[in-house]
PDB file of C-alpha atoms in Angstrom:
ATOM      1  CA  MET A   1     -13.671  15.403  26.662  1.00  0.00           C
ATOM      2  CA  PRO A   2     -13.427  13.773  30.361  1.00  0.00           C
ATOM      3  CA  LYS A   3     -12.448  15.610  32.860  1.00  0.00           C
ATOM      4  CA  ASP A   4      -8.561  14.060  33.322  1.00  0.00           C
ATOM      5  CA  ALA A   5      -8.162  13.994  29.789  1.00  0.00           C
ATOM      6  CA  ASP A   6      -4.306  15.452  28.747  1.00  0.00           C
ATOM      7  CA  LYS A   7      -3.934  18.608  28.592  1.00  0.00           C
ATOM      8  CA  SER A   8      -2.307  19.254  25.150  1.00  0.00           C
ATOM      9  CA  ILE A   9      -5.546  16.979  23.461  1.00  0.00           C
ATOM     10  CA  VAL A  10      -8.277  19.433  25.564  1.00  0.00           C
ATOM     11  CA  ASP A  11      -6.548  22.555  24.250  1.00  0.00           C
ATOM     12  CA  ARG A  12      -5.920  21.155  21.023  1.00  0.00           C
ATOM     13  CA  VAL A  13      -9.978  20.067  20.770  1.00  0.00           C
ATOM     14  CA  ARG A  14     -10.610  23.912  21.559  1.00  0.00           C
ATOM     15  CA  SER A  15      -8.121  25.345  19.047  1.00  0.00           C
ATOM     16  CA  ARG A  16     -10.822  24.486  16.665  1.00  0.00           C
ATOM     17  CA  PRO A  17     -14.539  22.942  16.030  1.00  0.00           C
ATOM     18  CA  ASP A  18     -13.167  20.182  13.981  1.00  0.00           C
ATOM     19  CA  ALA A  19      -9.766  19.306  16.397  1.00  0.00           C
ATOM     20  CA  ILE A  20     -12.634  16.318  17.968  1.00  0.00           C
ATOM     21  CA  GLU A  21     -13.054  14.497  15.007  1.00  0.00           C
ATOM     22  CA  HIS A  22      -9.244  13.530  15.124  1.00  0.00           C
ATOM     23  CA  VAL A  23      -8.989  12.177  19.008  1.00  0.00           C
ATOM     24  CA  ASP A  24      -9.872   8.415  19.088  1.00  0.00           C
ATOM     25  CA  HIS A  25     -12.504   7.687  20.216  1.00  0.00           C
ATOM     26  CA  GLU A  26     -11.226   5.556  23.268  1.00  0.00           C
ATOM     27  CA  LYS A  27     -10.422   8.995  24.336  1.00  0.00           C
ATOM     28  CA  ARG A  28     -13.486  11.060  24.725  1.00  0.00           C
ATOM     29  CA  LEU A  29     -15.759  10.578  27.270  1.00  0.00           C
ATOM     30  CA  TRP A  30     -18.814   9.079  25.465  1.00  0.00           C
ATOM     31  CA  ARG A  31     -16.769   5.555  25.890  1.00  0.00           C
ATOM     32  CA  ARG A  32     -16.552   5.272  29.911  1.00  0.00           C
ATOM     33  CA  VAL A  33     -20.881   5.809  29.635  1.00  0.00           C
ATOM     34  CA  TYR A  34     -21.236   3.375  27.483  1.00  0.00           C
ATOM     35  CA  PRO A  35     -19.842  -0.170  26.806  1.00  0.00           C
ATOM     36  CA  PRO A  36     -18.124  -0.716  23.283  1.00  0.00           C
ATOM     37  CA  THR A  37     -20.171  -1.104  20.309  1.00  0.00           C
ATOM     38  CA  GLY A  38     -18.368  -2.372  17.753  1.00  0.00           C
ATOM     39  CA  ARG A  39     -18.828  -0.823  14.957  1.00  0.00           C
ATOM     40  CA  GLU A  40     -16.843   2.639  13.599  1.00  0.00           C
ATOM     41  CA  GLY A  41     -18.753   5.943  14.604  1.00  0.00           C
ATOM     42  CA  LEU A  42     -20.645   6.982  18.022  1.00  0.00           C
ATOM     43  CA  VAL A  43     -23.230   5.415  20.113  1.00  0.00           C
ATOM     44  CA  PRO A  44     -26.281   5.608  18.009  1.00  0.00           C
ATOM     45  CA  LEU A  45     -29.289   7.517  18.425  1.00  0.00           C
ATOM     46  CA  ALA A  46     -32.734   6.221  18.623  1.00  0.00           C
ATOM     47  CA  PHE A  47     -36.044   8.187  18.143  1.00  0.00           C
ATOM     48  CA  VAL A  48     -39.666   6.106  18.863  1.00  0.00           C
ATOM     49  CA  PHE A  49     -42.908   8.496  18.201  1.00  0.00           C
ATOM     50  CA  ALA A  50     -45.702   7.477  20.063  1.00  0.00           C
ATOM     51  CA  ASP A  51     -49.433   8.829  19.871  1.00  0.00           C
ATOM     52  CA  THR A  52     -48.917  10.729  16.168  1.00  0.00           C
ATOM     53  CA  THR A  53     -49.708  10.065  12.494  1.00  0.00           C
ATOM     54  CA  GLU A  54     -47.650   9.074   9.911  1.00  0.00           C
ATOM     55  CA  ALA A  55     -47.950  12.303   8.330  1.00  0.00           C
ATOM     56  CA  LYS A  56     -46.498  13.941  11.190  1.00  0.00           C
ATOM     57  CA  VAL A  57     -43.372  10.870  11.553  1.00  0.00           C
ATOM     58  CA  ALA A  58     -42.121  11.537   8.109  1.00  0.00           C
ATOM     59  CA  ASN A  59     -42.560  14.937   8.434  1.00  0.00           C
ATOM     60  CA  THR A  60     -39.952  14.873  11.273  1.00  0.00           C
ATOM     61  CA  VAL A  61     -38.100  12.124  10.294  1.00  0.00           C
ATOM     62  CA  ALA A  62     -37.122  14.423   7.565  1.00  0.00           C
ATOM     63  CA  VAL A  63     -36.011  17.668   9.087  1.00  0.00           C
ATOM     64  CA  LEU A  64     -34.288  15.405  11.215  1.00  0.00           C
ATOM     65  CA  GLU A  65     -32.069  13.944   7.703  1.00  0.00           C
ATOM     66  CA  GLU A  66     -31.495  17.158   6.700  1.00  0.00           C
ATOM     67  CA  ALA A  67     -30.956  19.457   9.755  1.00  0.00           C
ATOM     68  CA  GLY A  68     -28.844  16.842  11.530  1.00  0.00           C
ATOM     69  CA  ARG A  69     -27.083  15.197   8.286  1.00  0.00           C
ATOM     70  CA  ARG A  70     -23.821  16.239   9.841  1.00  0.00           C
ATOM     71  CA  TYR A  71     -24.417  14.505  12.385  1.00  0.00           C
ATOM     72  CA  TRP A  72     -25.408  10.991  10.611  1.00  0.00           C
ATOM     73  CA  ALA A  73     -24.170  10.836   7.394  1.00  0.00           C
ATOM     74  CA  PRO A  74     -21.213   8.831   6.724  1.00  0.00           C
ATOM     75  CA  ARG A  75     -17.944  10.659   4.586  1.00  0.00           C
ATOM     76  CA  ARG A  76     -16.084   9.928   2.071  1.00  0.00           C
ATOM     77  CA  TYR A  77     -13.021   8.207   3.017  1.00  0.00           C
ATOM     78  CA  ASP A  78      -9.945  10.533   2.524  1.00  0.00           C
ATOM     79  CA  THR A  79      -7.574   8.178  -0.274  1.00  0.00           C
ATOM     80  CA  TYR A  80      -6.054   8.754  -3.237  1.00  0.00           C
ATOM     81  CA  HIS A  81      -7.414   5.845  -4.212  1.00  0.00           C
ATOM     82  CA  ARG A  82     -10.503   6.318  -7.356  1.00  0.00           C
ATOM     83  CA  GLY A  83     -13.219   3.535  -7.370  1.00  0.00           C
ATOM     84  CA  ILE A  84     -13.349   3.803  -3.158  1.00  0.00           C
ATOM     85  CA  THR A  85     -17.266   4.104  -3.002  1.00  0.00           C
ATOM     86  CA  ALA A  86     -16.959   3.296   1.041  1.00  0.00           C
ATOM     87  CA  ARG A  87     -18.223   5.728   2.950  1.00  0.00           C
ATOM     88  CA  ASP A  88     -16.162   6.945   6.618  1.00  0.00           C
ATOM     89  CA  TYR A  89     -19.127   6.350   9.435  1.00  0.00           C
ATOM     90  CA  GLY A  90     -16.078   7.049  12.109  1.00  0.00           C
ATOM     91  CA  GLN A  91     -17.564  10.737  13.206  1.00  0.00           C
ATOM     92  CA  ALA A  92     -21.328   9.172  12.208  1.00  0.00           C
ATOM     93  CA  VAL A  93     -24.000   9.296  14.125  1.00  0.00           C
ATOM     94  CA  PRO A  94     -26.313   5.606  13.441  1.00  0.00           C
ATOM     95  CA  VAL A  95     -29.852   7.628  14.182  1.00  0.00           C
ATOM     96  CA  VAL A  96     -32.452   4.947  14.424  1.00  0.00           C
ATOM     97  CA  VAL A  97     -36.222   5.263  14.374  1.00  0.00           C
ATOM     98  CA  THR A  98     -39.567   3.929  14.617  1.00  0.00           C
ATOM     99  CA  THR A  99     -42.776   4.191  16.025  1.00  0.00           C
ATOM    100  CA  LEU A 100     -44.546   2.886  19.661  1.00  0.00           C
ATOM    101  CA  GLU A 101     -47.103   1.060  17.413  1.00  0.00           C
ATOM    102  CA  GLN A 102     -44.957  -1.248  15.451  1.00  0.00           C
ATOM    103  CA  LEU A 103     -42.831  -2.270  18.831  1.00  0.00           C
ATOM    104  CA  THR A 104     -46.479  -3.020  21.022  1.00  0.00           C
ATOM    105  CA  GLU A 105     -47.534  -5.184  17.671  1.00  0.00           C
ATOM    106  CA  HIS A 106     -44.590  -6.676  15.956  1.00  0.00           C
ATOM    107  CA  GLY A 107     -41.285  -6.165  19.061  1.00  0.00           C
ATOM    108  CA  ALA A 108     -37.658  -4.851  18.779  1.00  0.00           C
ATOM    109  CA  ASP A 109     -36.480  -7.462  17.146  1.00  0.00           C
ATOM    110  CA  ALA A 110     -38.698  -7.409  13.906  1.00  0.00           C
ATOM    111  CA  ALA A 111     -38.333  -4.949  10.865  1.00  0.00           C
ATOM    112  CA  VAL A 112     -39.794  -1.777  12.858  1.00  0.00           C
ATOM    113  CA  TRP A 113     -35.954   0.467  12.369  1.00  0.00           C
ATOM    114  CA  ARG A 114     -35.136   2.876  10.177  1.00  0.00           C
ATOM    115  CA  ARG A 115     -32.058   4.589   9.723  1.00  0.00           C
ATOM    116  CA  LEU A 116     -32.049   8.187   8.492  1.00  0.00           C
ATOM    117  CA  GLY A 117     -30.297   8.263   4.739  1.00  0.00           C
ATOM    118  CA  ARG A 118     -31.848   4.893   4.165  1.00  0.00           C
ATOM    119  CA  LYS A 119     -34.831   3.143   2.357  1.00  0.00           C
ATOM    120  CA  GLY A 120     -37.518   1.243   4.299  1.00  0.00           C
ATOM    121  CA  GLU A 121     -36.946  -0.488   7.468  1.00  0.00           C
ATOM    122  CA  GLN A 122     -34.851  -3.371   9.141  1.00  0.00           C
ATOM    123  CA  LYS A 123     -33.659  -4.961  12.358  1.00  0.00           C
ATOM    124  CA  LEU A 124     -31.745  -3.279  14.723  1.00  0.00           C
ATOM    125  CA  THR A 125     -28.775  -5.311  13.875  1.00  0.00           C
ATOM    126  CA  ALA A 126     -29.210  -4.386  10.081  1.00  0.00           C
ATOM    127  CA  ALA A 127     -30.136  -0.946  10.788  1.00  0.00           C
ATOM    128  CA  LEU A 128     -26.961  -0.239  13.205  1.00  0.00           C
ATOM    129  CA  ASP A 129     -24.482  -2.092  10.067  1.00  0.00           C
ATOM    130  CA  ASN A 130     -22.701  -0.226   8.247  1.00  0.00           C
ATOM    131  CA  PRO A 131     -22.483  -3.301   4.484  1.00  0.00           C
ATOM    132  CA  ASP A 132     -20.456   0.422   3.272  1.00  0.00           C
ATOM    133  CA  GLY A 133     -17.962   1.280   5.931  1.00  0.00           C
ATOM    134  CA  ASP A 134     -14.857   0.373   6.790  1.00  0.00           C
ATOM    135  CA  ALA A 135     -14.872  -3.188   5.845  1.00  0.00           C
ATOM    136  CA  LEU A 136     -16.027  -2.519   2.335  1.00  0.00           C
ATOM    137  CA  PHE A 137     -13.007   0.488   2.568  1.00  0.00           C
ATOM    138  CA  ARG A 138     -10.577  -2.962   3.401  1.00  0.00           C
ATOM    139  CA  ASP A 139     -11.609  -4.968   1.031  1.00  0.00           C
ATOM    140  CA  GLN A 140     -11.697  -1.745  -2.294  1.00  0.00           C
ATOM    141  CA  GLU A 141      -7.802  -0.702  -0.721  1.00  0.00           C
ATOM    142  CA  ALA A 142      -6.531  -3.903  -0.414  1.00  0.00           C
ATOM    143  CA  ARG A 143      -8.073  -4.583  -4.036  1.00  0.00           C
ATOM    144  CA  ALA A 144      -6.667  -0.808  -5.501  1.00  0.00           C
ATOM    145  CA  ASP A 145      -3.443  -1.384  -4.322  1.00  0.00           C
ATOM    146  CA  ALA A 146      -2.681  -4.725  -6.176  1.00  0.00           C
ATOM    147  CA  ALA A 147      -4.369  -2.915  -9.049  1.00  0.00           C
ATOM    148  CA  GLU A 148      -1.528   0.174  -8.175  1.00  0.00           C
ATOM    149  CA  GLU A 149       1.130  -2.715  -8.142  1.00  0.00           C
ATOM    150  CA  ARG A 150       0.118  -4.253 -11.048  1.00  0.00           C
ATOM    151  CA  ARG A 151       0.269  -1.761 -13.341  1.00  0.00           C
ATOM    152  CA  ARG A 152       4.009  -0.458 -11.987  1.00  0.00           C
ATOM    153  CA  ALA A 153       5.177  -4.032 -12.541  1.00  0.00           C
ATOM    154  CA  ALA A 154       3.753  -4.017 -16.023  1.00  0.00           C
ATOM    155  CA  GLU A 155       5.098  -0.046 -16.676  1.00  0.00           C
ATOM    156  CA  ARG A 156       8.183  -1.311 -15.029  1.00  0.00           C
ATOM    157  CA  GLU A 157       8.398  -4.254 -17.017  1.00  0.00           C
ATOM    158  CA  ALA A 158       8.073  -2.308 -20.105  1.00  0.00           C
ATOM    159  CA  GLN A 159      11.004  -0.201 -18.982  1.00  0.00           C
ATOM    160  CA  ARG A 160      13.451  -3.407 -19.137  1.00  0.00           C
ATOM    161  CA  PRO A 161      16.834  -3.570 -20.658  1.00  0.00           C
ATOM    162  CA  VAL A 162      17.139  -5.874 -23.241  1.00  0.00           C
ATOM    163  CA  CYS A 163      20.765  -6.762 -24.576  1.00  0.00           C
ATOM    164  CA  LYS A 164      22.200  -5.631 -27.955  1.00  0.00           C
ATOM    165  CA  ARG A 165      24.016  -8.943 -28.095  1.00  0.00           C
ATOM    166  CA  CYS A 166      21.411 -12.401 -27.764  1.00  0.00           C
ATOM    167  CA  GLY A 167      18.365  -9.692 -27.315  1.00  0.00           C
ATOM    168  CA  ALA A 168      17.371 -10.837 -23.564  1.00  0.00           C
ATOM    169  CA  LYS A 169      16.067  -8.984 -21.005  1.00  0.00           C
ATOM    170  CA  PHE A 170      17.718  -7.854 -18.575  1.00  0.00           C
ATOM    171  CA  THR A 171      17.464  -9.423 -14.585  1.00  0.00           C
ATOM    172  CA  ASP A 172      16.983  -7.476 -11.738  1.00  0.00           C
ATOM    173  CA  GLN A 173      20.419  -7.629 -10.751  1.00  0.00           C
ATOM    174  CA  ARG A 174      22.055  -6.682 -13.800  1.00  0.00           C
ATOM    175  CA  TRP A 175      19.621  -3.562 -14.298  1.00  0.00           C
ATOM    176  CA  GLU A 176      20.094  -2.150 -11.382  1.00  0.00           C
ATOM    177  CA  GLU A 177      24.109  -2.805 -11.272  1.00  0.00           C
ATOM    178  CA  THR A 178      24.109  -0.734 -14.784  1.00  0.00           C
ATOM    179  CA  THR A 179      21.537   1.868 -13.276  1.00  0.00           C
ATOM    180  CA  ALA A 180      23.205   1.671 -10.126  1.00  0.00           C
ATOM    181  CA  ARG A 181      25.441   5.019  -8.636  1.00  0.00           C
ATOM    182  CA  GLY A 182      29.182   4.491 -10.248  1.00  0.00           C
ATOM    183  CA  GLY A 183      27.608   1.369 -12.431  1.00  0.00           C
ATOM    184  CA  PRO A 184      29.064   2.277 -16.101  1.00  0.00           C
ATOM    185  CA  TRP A 185      32.386   2.363 -14.169  1.00  0.00           C
ATOM    186  CA  THR A 186      31.921  -1.497 -12.965  1.00  0.00           C
ATOM    187  CA  ALA A 187      28.756  -3.102 -15.153  1.00  0.00           C
ATOM    188  CA  GLY A 188      31.103  -2.850 -18.496  1.00  0.00           C
ATOM    189  CA  ASP A 189      29.117  -2.447 -21.125  1.00  0.00           C
ATOM    190  CA  ALA A 190      25.572  -1.464 -19.712  1.00  0.00           C
ATOM    191  CA  SER A 191      23.792  -2.424 -23.314  1.00  0.00           C
ATOM    192  CA  LEU A 192      24.356  -6.097 -22.353  1.00  0.00           C
ATOM    193  CA  CYS A 193      23.163  -8.702 -20.374  1.00  0.00           C
ATOM    194  CA  GLY A 194      24.484 -10.806 -16.962  1.00  0.00           C
ATOM    195  CA  THR A 195      25.413 -13.200 -19.797  1.00  0.00           C
ATOM    196  CA  CYS A 196      27.087 -11.913 -22.266  1.00  0.00           C
ATOM    197  CA  HIS A 197      28.510  -9.558 -19.910  1.00  0.00           C
ATOM    198  CA  ALA A 198      30.482 -12.541 -18.059  1.00  0.00           C
ATOM    199  CA  ASP A 199      31.537 -13.560 -20.929  1.00  0.00           C
ATOM    200  CA  ASP A 200      32.956 -10.559 -22.029  1.00  0.00           C
ATOM    201  CA  VAL A 201      34.557 -10.505 -18.607  1.00  0.00           C
ATOM    202  CA  ALA A 202      35.728 -14.047 -19.248  1.00  0.00           C
ATOM    203  CA  ARG A 203      37.247 -14.047 -22.471  1.00  0.00           C
ATOM    204  CA  LEU A 204      39.541 -10.575 -21.204  1.00  0.00           C
ATOM    205  CA  GLU A 205      40.479 -12.908 -18.068  1.00  0.00           C
ATOM    206  CA  ALA A 206      41.775 -15.410 -20.456  1.00  0.00           C
ATOM    207  CA  ALA A 207      43.642 -13.416 -22.508  1.00  0.00           C
ATOM    208  CA  ALA A 208      45.750 -11.833 -20.005  1.00  0.00           C
ATOM    209  CA  ALA A 209      46.557 -15.257 -18.439  1.00  0.00           C
ATOM    210  CA  ALA A 210      47.356 -16.272 -21.533  1.00  0.00           C
ATOM    211  CA  ALA A 211      50.133 -12.670 -21.191  1.00  0.00           C
ATOM    212  CA  ARG A 212      51.210 -13.424 -18.369  1.00  0.00           C
ATOM    213  CA  LEU A 213      52.465 -16.592 -19.085  1.00  0.00           C
ATOM    214  CA  GLN A 214      54.300 -15.552 -22.124  1.00  0.00           C
ATOM    215  CA  ALA A 215      55.793 -12.858 -19.895  1.00  0.00           C
ATOM    216  CA  VAL A 216      57.292 -15.390 -17.747  1.00  0.00           C
ATOM    217  CA  ALA A 217      57.706 -17.936 -19.900  1.00  0.00           C
ATOM    218  CA  PRO A 218      61.750 -17.943 -20.552  1.00  0.00           C
ATOM    219  CA  GLU A 219      63.156 -17.715 -23.888  1.00  0.00           C
ATOM    220  CA  PRO A 220      65.015 -20.579 -25.886  1.00  0.00           C
ATOM    221  CA  GLU A 221      68.269 -20.639 -25.053  1.00  0.00           C
ATOM    222  CA  ASP A 222      71.093 -20.819 -28.385  1.00  0.00           C
ATOM    223  CA  VAL A 223      72.928 -24.263 -28.914  1.00  0.00           C
ATOM    224  CA  PRO A 224      76.610 -23.257 -30.750  1.00  0.00           C
ATOM    225  CA  GLU A 225      76.563 -24.934 -34.166  1.00  0.00           C
ATOM    226  CA  PRO A 226      80.110 -27.077 -34.648  1.00  0.00           C
ATOM    227  CA  ASP A 227      82.871 -25.776 -36.150  1.00  0.00           C
ATOM    228  CA  ARG A 228      82.518 -26.099 -39.471  1.00  0.00           C
ATOM    229  CA  GLY A 229      86.658 -24.656 -40.060  1.00  0.00           C
ATOM    230  CA  ARG A 230      87.837 -28.010 -38.100  1.00  0.00           C
ATOM    231  CA  GLY A 231      87.296 -31.537 -38.773  1.00  0.00           C
ATOM    232  CA  TRP A 232      86.192 -33.879 -36.674  1.00  0.00           C
ATOM    233  CA  PHE A 233      88.799 -35.701 -35.905  1.00  0.00           C
ATOM    234  CA  ARG A 234      92.240 -34.588 -35.968  1.00  0.00           C
ATOM    235  CA  ARG A 235      95.272 -35.871 -37.642  1.00  0.00           C
ATOM    236  CA  ARG A 236      98.257 -37.060 -35.952  1.00  0.00           C
ATOM    237  CA  THR A 237     101.012 -36.003 -35.324  1.00  0.00           C
TER     238      THR A 237
END
């Protein structure tokens, strides 16, 4: 950590050995010394062997790989998705090796660099790149998220209710109406789809309207019948 780092961060880093791994690289001392690498991970480290034999170089590289694995090796991503093959290089130190003889003969921009953990020699840019790193993880994670979304949608669709009257599947709105809190009191018969429920409501409203009209309609007046005891014409006196 730099000398002017926040005290709380410094105390956290000193509290346990792996705490530094949870501090962003931009807040670490090395980022004030080295420019951004454009890749995940720490500053790359190169070993150039000179005046030695190929056997000694091979033995030394094998020792470096084994003893320094915790520093250069990527880790598994902490994700709940299955099938993620990408590796997390966020805390890894890219270590490349070559010999002075190869640099002299072919130049530094040739395929003379071997990165620890890999087989064969590559150009420096390819050796420092992480094709199985963050970019691959984002792609695999996006694919896994899409697959999970499709799985959840299929499971939900399999549980979608079917109208007991017409056999149609419930719309999302009708499904929510019948399952929401207090739904049975406001949604009517929860076994009916929205269309059948609307038909029932319309029939009930029509019957209620007819009953109201009948209740307020005036009763027909009684018409008095003519007095059959009297004739239509009076007798003259």
